[in-house]
PDB file of C-alpha atoms and ligand atoms in Angstrom:
ATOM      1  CA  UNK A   2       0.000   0.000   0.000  1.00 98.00           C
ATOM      2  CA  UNK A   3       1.380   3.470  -1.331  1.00 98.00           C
ATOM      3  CA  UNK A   4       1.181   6.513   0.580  1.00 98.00           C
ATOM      4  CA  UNK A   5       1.731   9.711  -0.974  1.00 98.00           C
ATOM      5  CA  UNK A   6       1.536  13.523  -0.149  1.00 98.00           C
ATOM      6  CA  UNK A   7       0.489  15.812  -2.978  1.00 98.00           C
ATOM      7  CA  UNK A   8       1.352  18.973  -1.166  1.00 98.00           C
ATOM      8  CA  UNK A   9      -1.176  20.910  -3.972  1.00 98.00           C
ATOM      9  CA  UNK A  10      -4.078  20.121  -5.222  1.00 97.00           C
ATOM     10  CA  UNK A  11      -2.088  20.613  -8.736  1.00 97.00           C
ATOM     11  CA  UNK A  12       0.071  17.893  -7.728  1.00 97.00           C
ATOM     12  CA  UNK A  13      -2.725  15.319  -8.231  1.00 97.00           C
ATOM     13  CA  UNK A  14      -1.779  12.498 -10.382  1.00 96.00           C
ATOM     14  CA  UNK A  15      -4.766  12.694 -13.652  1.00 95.00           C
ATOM     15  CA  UNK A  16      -5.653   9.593 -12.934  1.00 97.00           C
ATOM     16  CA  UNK A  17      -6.453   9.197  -9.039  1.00 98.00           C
ATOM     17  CA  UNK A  18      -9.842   6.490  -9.654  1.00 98.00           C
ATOM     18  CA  UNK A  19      -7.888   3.347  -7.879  1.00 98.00           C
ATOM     19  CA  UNK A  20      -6.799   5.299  -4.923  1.00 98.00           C
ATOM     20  CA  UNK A  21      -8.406   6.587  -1.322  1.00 98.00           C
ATOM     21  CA  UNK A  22      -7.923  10.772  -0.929  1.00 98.00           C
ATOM     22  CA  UNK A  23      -7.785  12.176   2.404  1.00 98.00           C
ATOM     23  CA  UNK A  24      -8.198  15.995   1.377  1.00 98.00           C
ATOM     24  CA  UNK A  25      -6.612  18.160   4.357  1.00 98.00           C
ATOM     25  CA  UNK A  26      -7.269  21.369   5.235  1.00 98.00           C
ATOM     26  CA  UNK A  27      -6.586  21.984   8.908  1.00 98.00           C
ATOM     27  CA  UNK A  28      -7.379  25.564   8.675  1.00 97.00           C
ATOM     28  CA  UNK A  29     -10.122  25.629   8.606  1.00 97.00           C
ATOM     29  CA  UNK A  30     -12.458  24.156   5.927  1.00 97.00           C
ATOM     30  CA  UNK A  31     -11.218  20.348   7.283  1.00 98.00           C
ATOM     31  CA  UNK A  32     -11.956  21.135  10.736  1.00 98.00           C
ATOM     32  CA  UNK A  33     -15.326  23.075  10.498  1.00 98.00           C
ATOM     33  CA  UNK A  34     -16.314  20.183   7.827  1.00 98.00           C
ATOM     34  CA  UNK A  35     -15.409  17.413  10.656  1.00 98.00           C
ATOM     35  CA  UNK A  36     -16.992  19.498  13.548  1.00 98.00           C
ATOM     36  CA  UNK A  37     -20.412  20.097  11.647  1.00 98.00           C
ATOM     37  CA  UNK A  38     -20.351  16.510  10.393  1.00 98.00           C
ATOM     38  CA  UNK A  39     -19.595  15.306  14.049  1.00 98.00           C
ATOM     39  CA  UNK A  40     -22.501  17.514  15.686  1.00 98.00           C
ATOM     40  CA  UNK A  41     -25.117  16.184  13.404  1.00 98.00           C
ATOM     41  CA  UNK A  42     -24.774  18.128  10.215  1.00 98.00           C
ATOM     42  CA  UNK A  43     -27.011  15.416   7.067  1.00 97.00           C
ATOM     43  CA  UNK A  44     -24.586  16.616   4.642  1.00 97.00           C
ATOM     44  CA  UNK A  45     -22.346  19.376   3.542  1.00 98.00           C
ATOM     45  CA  UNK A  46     -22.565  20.140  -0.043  1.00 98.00           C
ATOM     46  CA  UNK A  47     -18.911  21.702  -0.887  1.00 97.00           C
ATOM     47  CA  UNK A  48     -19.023  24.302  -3.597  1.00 96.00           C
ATOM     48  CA  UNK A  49     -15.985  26.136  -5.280  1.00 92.00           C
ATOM     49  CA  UNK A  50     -18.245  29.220  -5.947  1.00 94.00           C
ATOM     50  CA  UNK A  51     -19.997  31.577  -3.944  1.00 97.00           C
ATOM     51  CA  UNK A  52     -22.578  32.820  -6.740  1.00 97.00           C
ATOM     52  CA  UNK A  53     -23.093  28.911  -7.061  1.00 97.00           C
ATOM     53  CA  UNK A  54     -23.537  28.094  -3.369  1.00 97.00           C
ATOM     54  CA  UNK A  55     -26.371  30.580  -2.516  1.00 97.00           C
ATOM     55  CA  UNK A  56     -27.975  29.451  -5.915  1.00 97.00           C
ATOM     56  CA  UNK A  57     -27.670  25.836  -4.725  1.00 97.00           C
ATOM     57  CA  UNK A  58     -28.786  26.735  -0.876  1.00 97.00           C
ATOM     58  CA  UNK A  59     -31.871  28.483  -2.502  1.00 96.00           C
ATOM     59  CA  UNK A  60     -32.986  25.117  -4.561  1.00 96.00           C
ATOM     60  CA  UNK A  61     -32.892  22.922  -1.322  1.00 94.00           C
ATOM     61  CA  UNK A  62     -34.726  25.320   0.824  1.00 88.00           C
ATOM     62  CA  UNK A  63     -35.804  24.569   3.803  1.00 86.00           C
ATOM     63  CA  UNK A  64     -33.497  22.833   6.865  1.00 91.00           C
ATOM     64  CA  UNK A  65     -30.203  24.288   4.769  1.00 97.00           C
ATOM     65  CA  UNK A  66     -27.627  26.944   6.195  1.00 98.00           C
ATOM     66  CA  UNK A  67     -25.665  28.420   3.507  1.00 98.00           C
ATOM     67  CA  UNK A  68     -21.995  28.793   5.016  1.00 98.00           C
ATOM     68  CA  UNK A  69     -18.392  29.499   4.141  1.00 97.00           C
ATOM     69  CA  UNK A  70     -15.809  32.395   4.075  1.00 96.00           C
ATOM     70  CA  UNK A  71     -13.629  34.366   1.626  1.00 96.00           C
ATOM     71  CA  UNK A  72     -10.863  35.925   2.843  1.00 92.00           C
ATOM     72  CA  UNK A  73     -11.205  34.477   6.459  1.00 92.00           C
ATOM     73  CA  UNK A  74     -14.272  36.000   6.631  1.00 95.00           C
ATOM     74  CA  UNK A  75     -18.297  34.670   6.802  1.00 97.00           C
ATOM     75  CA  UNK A  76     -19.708  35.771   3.526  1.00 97.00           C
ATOM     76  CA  UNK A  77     -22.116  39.087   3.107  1.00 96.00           C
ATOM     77  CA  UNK A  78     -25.865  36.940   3.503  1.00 96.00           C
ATOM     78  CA  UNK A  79     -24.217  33.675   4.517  1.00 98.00           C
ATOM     79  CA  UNK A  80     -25.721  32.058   7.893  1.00 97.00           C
ATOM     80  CA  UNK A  81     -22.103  31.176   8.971  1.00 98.00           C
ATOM     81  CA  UNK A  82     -18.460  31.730   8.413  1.00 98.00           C
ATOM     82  CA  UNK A  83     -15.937  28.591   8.596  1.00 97.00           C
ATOM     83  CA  UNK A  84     -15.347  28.728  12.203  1.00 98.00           C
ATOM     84  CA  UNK A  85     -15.641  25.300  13.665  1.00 98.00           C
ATOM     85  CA  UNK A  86     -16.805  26.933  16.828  1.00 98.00           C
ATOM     86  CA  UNK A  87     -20.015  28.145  15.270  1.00 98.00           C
ATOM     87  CA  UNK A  88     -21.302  24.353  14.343  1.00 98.00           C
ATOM     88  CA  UNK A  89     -22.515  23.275  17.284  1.00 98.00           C
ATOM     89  CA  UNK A  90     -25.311  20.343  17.432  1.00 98.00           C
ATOM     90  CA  UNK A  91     -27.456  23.022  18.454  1.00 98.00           C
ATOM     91  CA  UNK A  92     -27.302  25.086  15.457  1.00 97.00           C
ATOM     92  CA  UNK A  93     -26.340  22.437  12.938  1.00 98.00           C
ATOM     93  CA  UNK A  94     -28.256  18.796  14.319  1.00 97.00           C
ATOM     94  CA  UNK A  95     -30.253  17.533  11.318  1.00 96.00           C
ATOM     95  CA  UNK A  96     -29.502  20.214   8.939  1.00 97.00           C
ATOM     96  CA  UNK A  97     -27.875  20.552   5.260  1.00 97.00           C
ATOM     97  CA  UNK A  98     -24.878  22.806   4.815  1.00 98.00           C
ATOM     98  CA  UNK A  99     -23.807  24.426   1.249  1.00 98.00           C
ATOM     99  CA  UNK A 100     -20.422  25.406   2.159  1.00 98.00           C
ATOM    100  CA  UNK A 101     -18.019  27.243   0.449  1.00 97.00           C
ATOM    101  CA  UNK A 102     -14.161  28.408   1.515  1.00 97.00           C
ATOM    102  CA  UNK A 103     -11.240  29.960  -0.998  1.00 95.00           C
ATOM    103  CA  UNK A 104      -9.078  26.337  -0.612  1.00 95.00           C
ATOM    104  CA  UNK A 105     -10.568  23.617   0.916  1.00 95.00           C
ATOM    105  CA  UNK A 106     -13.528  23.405  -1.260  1.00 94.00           C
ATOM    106  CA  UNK A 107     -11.699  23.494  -4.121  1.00 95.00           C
ATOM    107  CA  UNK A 108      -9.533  20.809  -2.739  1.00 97.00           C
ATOM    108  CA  UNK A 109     -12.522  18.538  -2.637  1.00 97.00           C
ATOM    109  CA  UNK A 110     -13.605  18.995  -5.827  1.00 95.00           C
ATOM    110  CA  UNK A 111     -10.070  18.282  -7.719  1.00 96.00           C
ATOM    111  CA  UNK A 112     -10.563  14.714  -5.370  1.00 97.00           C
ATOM    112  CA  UNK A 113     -13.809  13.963  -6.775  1.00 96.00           C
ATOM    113  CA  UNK A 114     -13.152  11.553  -9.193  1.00 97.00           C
ATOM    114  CA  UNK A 115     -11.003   9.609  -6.803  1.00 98.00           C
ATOM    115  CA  UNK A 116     -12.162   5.771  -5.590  1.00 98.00           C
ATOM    116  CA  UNK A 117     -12.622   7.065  -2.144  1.00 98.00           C
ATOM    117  CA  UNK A 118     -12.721  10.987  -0.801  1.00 98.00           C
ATOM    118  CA  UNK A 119     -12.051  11.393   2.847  1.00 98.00           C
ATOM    119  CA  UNK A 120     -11.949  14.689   4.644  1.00 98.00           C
ATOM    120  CA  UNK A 121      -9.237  14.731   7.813  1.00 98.00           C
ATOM    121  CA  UNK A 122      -7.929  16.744  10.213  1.00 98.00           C
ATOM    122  CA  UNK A 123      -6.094  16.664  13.196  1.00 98.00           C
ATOM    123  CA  UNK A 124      -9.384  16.294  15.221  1.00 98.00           C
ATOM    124  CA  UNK A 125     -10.250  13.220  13.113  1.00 98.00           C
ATOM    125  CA  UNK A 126      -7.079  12.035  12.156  1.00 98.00           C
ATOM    126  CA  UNK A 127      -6.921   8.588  14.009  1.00 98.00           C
ATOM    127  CA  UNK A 128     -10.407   7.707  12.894  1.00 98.00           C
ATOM    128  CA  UNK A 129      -9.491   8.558   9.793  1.00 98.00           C
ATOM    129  CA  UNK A 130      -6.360   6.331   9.645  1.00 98.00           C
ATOM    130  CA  UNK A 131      -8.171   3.403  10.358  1.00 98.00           C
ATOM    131  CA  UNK A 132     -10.344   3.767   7.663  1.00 98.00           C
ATOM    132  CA  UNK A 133      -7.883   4.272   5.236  1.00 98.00           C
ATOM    133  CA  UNK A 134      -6.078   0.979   6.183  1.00 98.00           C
ATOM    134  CA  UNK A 135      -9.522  -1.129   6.029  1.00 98.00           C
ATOM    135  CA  UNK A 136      -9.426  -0.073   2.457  1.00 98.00           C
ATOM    136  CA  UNK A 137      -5.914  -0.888   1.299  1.00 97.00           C
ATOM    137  CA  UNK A 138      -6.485   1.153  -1.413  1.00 98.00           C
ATOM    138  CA  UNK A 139      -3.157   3.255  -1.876  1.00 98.00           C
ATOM    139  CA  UNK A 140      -3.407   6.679  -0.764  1.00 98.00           C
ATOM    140  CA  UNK A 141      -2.901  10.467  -1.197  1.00 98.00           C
ATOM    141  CA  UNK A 142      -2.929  12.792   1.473  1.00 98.00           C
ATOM    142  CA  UNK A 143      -4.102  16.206  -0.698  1.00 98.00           C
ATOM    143  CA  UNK A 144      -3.133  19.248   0.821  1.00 98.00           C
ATOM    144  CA  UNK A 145      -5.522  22.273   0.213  1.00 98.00           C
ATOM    145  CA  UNK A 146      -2.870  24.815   0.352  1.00 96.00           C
ATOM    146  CA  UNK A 147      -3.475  28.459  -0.042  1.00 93.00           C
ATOM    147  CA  UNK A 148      -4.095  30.186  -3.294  1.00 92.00           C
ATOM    148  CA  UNK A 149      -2.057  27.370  -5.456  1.00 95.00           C
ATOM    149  CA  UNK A 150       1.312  27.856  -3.062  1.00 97.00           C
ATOM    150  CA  UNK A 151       2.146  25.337  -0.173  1.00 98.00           C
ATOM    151  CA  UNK A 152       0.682  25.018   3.279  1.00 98.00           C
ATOM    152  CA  UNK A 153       2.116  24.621   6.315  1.00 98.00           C
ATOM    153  CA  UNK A 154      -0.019  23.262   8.250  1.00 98.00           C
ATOM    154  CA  UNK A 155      -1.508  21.436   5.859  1.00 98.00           C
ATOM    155  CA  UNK A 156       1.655  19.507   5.409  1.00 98.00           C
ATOM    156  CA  UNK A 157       2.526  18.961   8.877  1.00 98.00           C
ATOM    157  CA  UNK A 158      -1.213  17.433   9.210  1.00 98.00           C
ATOM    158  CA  UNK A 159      -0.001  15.555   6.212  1.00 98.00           C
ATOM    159  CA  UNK A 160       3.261  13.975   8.186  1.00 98.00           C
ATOM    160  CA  UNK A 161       1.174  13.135  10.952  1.00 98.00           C
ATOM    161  CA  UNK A 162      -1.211  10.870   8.968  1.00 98.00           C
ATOM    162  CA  UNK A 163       1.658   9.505   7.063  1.00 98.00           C
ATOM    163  CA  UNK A 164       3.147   8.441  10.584  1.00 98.00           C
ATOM    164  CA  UNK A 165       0.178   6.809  11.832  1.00 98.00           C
ATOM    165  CA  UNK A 166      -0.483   5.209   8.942  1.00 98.00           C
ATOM    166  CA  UNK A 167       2.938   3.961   9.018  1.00 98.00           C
ATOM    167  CA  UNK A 168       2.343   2.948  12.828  1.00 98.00           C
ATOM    168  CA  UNK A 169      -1.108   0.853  12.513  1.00 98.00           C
ATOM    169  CA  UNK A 170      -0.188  -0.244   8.962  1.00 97.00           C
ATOM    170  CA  UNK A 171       3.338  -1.942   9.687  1.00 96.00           C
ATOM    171  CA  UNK A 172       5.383  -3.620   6.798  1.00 96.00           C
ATOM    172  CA  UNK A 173       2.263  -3.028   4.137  1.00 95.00           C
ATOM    173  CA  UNK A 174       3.157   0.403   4.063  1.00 98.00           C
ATOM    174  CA  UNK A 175       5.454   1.460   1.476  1.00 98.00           C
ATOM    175  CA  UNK A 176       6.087   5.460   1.733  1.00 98.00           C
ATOM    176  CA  UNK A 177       7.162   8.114  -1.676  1.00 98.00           C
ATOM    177  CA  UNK A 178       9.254  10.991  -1.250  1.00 98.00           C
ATOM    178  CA  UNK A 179       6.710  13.164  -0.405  1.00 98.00           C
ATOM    179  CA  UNK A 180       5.424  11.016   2.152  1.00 98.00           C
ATOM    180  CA  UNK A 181       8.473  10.814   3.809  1.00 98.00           C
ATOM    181  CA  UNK A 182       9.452  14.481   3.727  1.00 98.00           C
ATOM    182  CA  UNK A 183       6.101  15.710   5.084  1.00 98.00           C
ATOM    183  CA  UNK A 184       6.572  12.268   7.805  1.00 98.00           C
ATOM    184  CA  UNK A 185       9.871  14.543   8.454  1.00 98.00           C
ATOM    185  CA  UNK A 186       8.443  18.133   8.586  1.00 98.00           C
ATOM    186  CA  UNK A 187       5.816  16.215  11.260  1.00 98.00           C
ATOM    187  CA  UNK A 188       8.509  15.112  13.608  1.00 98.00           C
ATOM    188  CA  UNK A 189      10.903  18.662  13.353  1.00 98.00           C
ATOM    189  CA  UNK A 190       7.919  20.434  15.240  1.00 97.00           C
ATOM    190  CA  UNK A 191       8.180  17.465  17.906  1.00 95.00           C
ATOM    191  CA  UNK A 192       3.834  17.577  18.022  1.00 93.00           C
ATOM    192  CA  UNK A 193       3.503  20.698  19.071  1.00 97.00           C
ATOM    193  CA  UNK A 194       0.996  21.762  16.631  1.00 97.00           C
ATOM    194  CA  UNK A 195      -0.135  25.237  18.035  1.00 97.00           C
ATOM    195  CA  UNK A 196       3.897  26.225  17.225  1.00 97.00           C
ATOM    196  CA  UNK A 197       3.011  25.341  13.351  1.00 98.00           C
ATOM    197  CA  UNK A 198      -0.004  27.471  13.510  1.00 98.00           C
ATOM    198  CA  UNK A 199       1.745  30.610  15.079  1.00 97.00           C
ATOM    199  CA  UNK A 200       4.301  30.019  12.386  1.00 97.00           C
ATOM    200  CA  UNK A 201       2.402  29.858   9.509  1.00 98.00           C
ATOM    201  CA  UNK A 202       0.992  32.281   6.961  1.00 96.00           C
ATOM    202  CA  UNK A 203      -2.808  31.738   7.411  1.00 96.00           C
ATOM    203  CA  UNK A 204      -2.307  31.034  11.076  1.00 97.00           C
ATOM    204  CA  UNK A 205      -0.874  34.296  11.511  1.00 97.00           C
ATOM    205  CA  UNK A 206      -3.637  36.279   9.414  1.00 96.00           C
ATOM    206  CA  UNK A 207      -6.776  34.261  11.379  1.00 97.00           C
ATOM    207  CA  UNK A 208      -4.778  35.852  14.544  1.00 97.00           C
ATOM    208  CA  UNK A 209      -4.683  39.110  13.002  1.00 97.00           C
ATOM    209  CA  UNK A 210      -8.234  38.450  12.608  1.00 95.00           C
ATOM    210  CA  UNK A 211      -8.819  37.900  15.972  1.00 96.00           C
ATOM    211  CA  UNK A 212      -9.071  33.821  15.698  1.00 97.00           C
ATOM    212  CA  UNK A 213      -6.990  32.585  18.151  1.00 97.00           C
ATOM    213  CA  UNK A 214      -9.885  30.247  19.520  1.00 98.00           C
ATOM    214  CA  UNK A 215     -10.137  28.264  15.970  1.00 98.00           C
ATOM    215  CA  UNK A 216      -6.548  27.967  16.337  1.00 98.00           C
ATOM    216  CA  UNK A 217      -6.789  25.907  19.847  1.00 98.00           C
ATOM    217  CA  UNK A 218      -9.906  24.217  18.586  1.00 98.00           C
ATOM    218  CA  UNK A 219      -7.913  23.061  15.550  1.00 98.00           C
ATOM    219  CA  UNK A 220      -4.867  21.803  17.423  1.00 98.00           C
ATOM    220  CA  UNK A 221      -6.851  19.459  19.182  1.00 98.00           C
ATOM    221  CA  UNK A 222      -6.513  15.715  18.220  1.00 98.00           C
ATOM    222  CA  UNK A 223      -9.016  12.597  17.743  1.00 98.00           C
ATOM    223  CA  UNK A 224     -12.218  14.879  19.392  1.00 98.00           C
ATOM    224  CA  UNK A 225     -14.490  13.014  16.793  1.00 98.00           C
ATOM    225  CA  UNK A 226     -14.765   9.887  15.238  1.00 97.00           C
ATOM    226  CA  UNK A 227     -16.380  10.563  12.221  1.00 97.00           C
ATOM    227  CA  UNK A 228     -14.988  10.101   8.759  1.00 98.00           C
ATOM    228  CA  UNK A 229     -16.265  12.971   5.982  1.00 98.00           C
ATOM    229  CA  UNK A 230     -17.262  10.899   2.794  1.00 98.00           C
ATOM    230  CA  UNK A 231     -17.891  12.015  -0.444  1.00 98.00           C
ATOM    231  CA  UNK A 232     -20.781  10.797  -2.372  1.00 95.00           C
ATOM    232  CA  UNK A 233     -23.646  11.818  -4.951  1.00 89.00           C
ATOM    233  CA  UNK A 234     -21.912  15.219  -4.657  1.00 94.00           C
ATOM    234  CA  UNK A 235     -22.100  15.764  -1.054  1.00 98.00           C
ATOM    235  CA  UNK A 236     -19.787  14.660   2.401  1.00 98.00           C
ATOM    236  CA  UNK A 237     -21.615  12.660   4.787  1.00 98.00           C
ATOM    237  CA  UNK A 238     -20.804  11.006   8.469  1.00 98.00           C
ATOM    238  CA  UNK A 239     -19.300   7.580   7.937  1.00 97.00           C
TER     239      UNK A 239
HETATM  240  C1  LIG B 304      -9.906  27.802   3.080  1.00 54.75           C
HETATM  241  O1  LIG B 304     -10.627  26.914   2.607  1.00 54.75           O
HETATM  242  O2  LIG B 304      -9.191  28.509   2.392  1.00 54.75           O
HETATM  243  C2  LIG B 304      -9.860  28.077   4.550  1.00 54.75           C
HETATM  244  O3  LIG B 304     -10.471  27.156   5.283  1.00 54.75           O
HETATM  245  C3  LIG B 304      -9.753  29.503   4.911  1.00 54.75           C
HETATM  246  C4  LIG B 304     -10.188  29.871   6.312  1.00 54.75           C
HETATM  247  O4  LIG B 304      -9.408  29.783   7.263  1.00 54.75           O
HETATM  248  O5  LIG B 304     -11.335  30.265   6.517  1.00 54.75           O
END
């Protein structure tokens, strides 16, 4: 079984319909997805355009919050931004989200034709794992990125799944390059995953932006065992 990190979503390989995605996208998109999902969100439709999302929010109707952010920020008539924080059961138990963000979503959608679309995060990442392996599919860990130019965080995420896959999967695993550099870029932060945020490029504008909360809520590991799947166009609970 083949693990490998595309660091872009331009780094996909064309052809991606044998293998299992786990599209990452710690901040935020991957963690408000997991959180909504985990809460007792139906589905989250993920849509690359804004114009496109409320026209798709105003087909469903009723029972659907129309969500998502450019530029950090929740969108002029959107119900909510993509802070994680905002999904709770309360608000989002039962309910359809159309959800747009400027990377993430548009992560998803260069996965879609893949055999198998995950969505992880640190605060899914074990659950996650385990799936993955149950598949033995091989695997790509997509980083969103930001604006076509490498992530981080995303990355470091990256060498953390790459390690526990490496950990629960034993000798099956076989690791490329890129799975071993981001398995390296992982251990040179030694876990501590609020020091990648604080030196990042997007951590450091959502704490211009006064996000510093998102940031701890993101950091946090394994708080839900749910697994985002993509199907007939939308992620559900698995
Ligand atoms: C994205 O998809 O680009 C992000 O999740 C941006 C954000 O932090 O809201």
């Amino acid at each position: 079984m083949y693990i490998d990190v595309a660091f872009l979503p331009s780094e996909l390989p064309s052809d991606i319909s044998s293998k299992t995605v786990i599209v990452v996208d710690v901040l935020r998109a991957s963690s408000t997805i997991v959180t909504a999902l985990g809460n007792g969100c139906r589905r989250i439709i993920p849509v690359a355009d804004v114009e496109r999302a409320r026209q798709i929010a105003r087909e469903l109707g009723n029972n659907v919050l129309l969500c998502g952010e450019r530029g950090g920020l929740k969108v002029d008539g959107f119900d909510f931004g993509n802070s994680p924080l905002d999904y709770r059961a309360n608000i989002v138990s039962g309910k359809d989200i159309v959800f747009t963000t400027t990377n993430g979503t548009q992560a998803i959608q260069a996965a879609r034709n893949s055999r198998t679309l995950f969505v992880g995060t640190f605060l899914n990442l074990s659950s996650v794992v385990r799936r993955s392996l149950g598949l033995g599919d091989d695997v790509i860990i997509l980083c969103a990125g930001r604006r076509g130019t490498f992530s981080l965080e995303d990355s470091v995420c990256a060498g953390m799944f790459v390690k526990e896959l490496c950990v629960l999967g034993g000798f099956r695993i076989k690791l490329r390059d890129s799975a071993l550099a981001a398995k390296q870029l992982f251990a040179s932060f030694q876990g501590d995953i609020q020091k990648v945020f604080h030196a990042s490029e997007h951590g450091k504008i959502l704490l211009s932006l006064g996000m510093e909360r998102d940031l701890d809520f993101c950091a946090l590991i394994d708080v839900f065992n749910i697994v985002p799947l993509f199907q007939k166009d939308s992620l559900q609970p698995s």
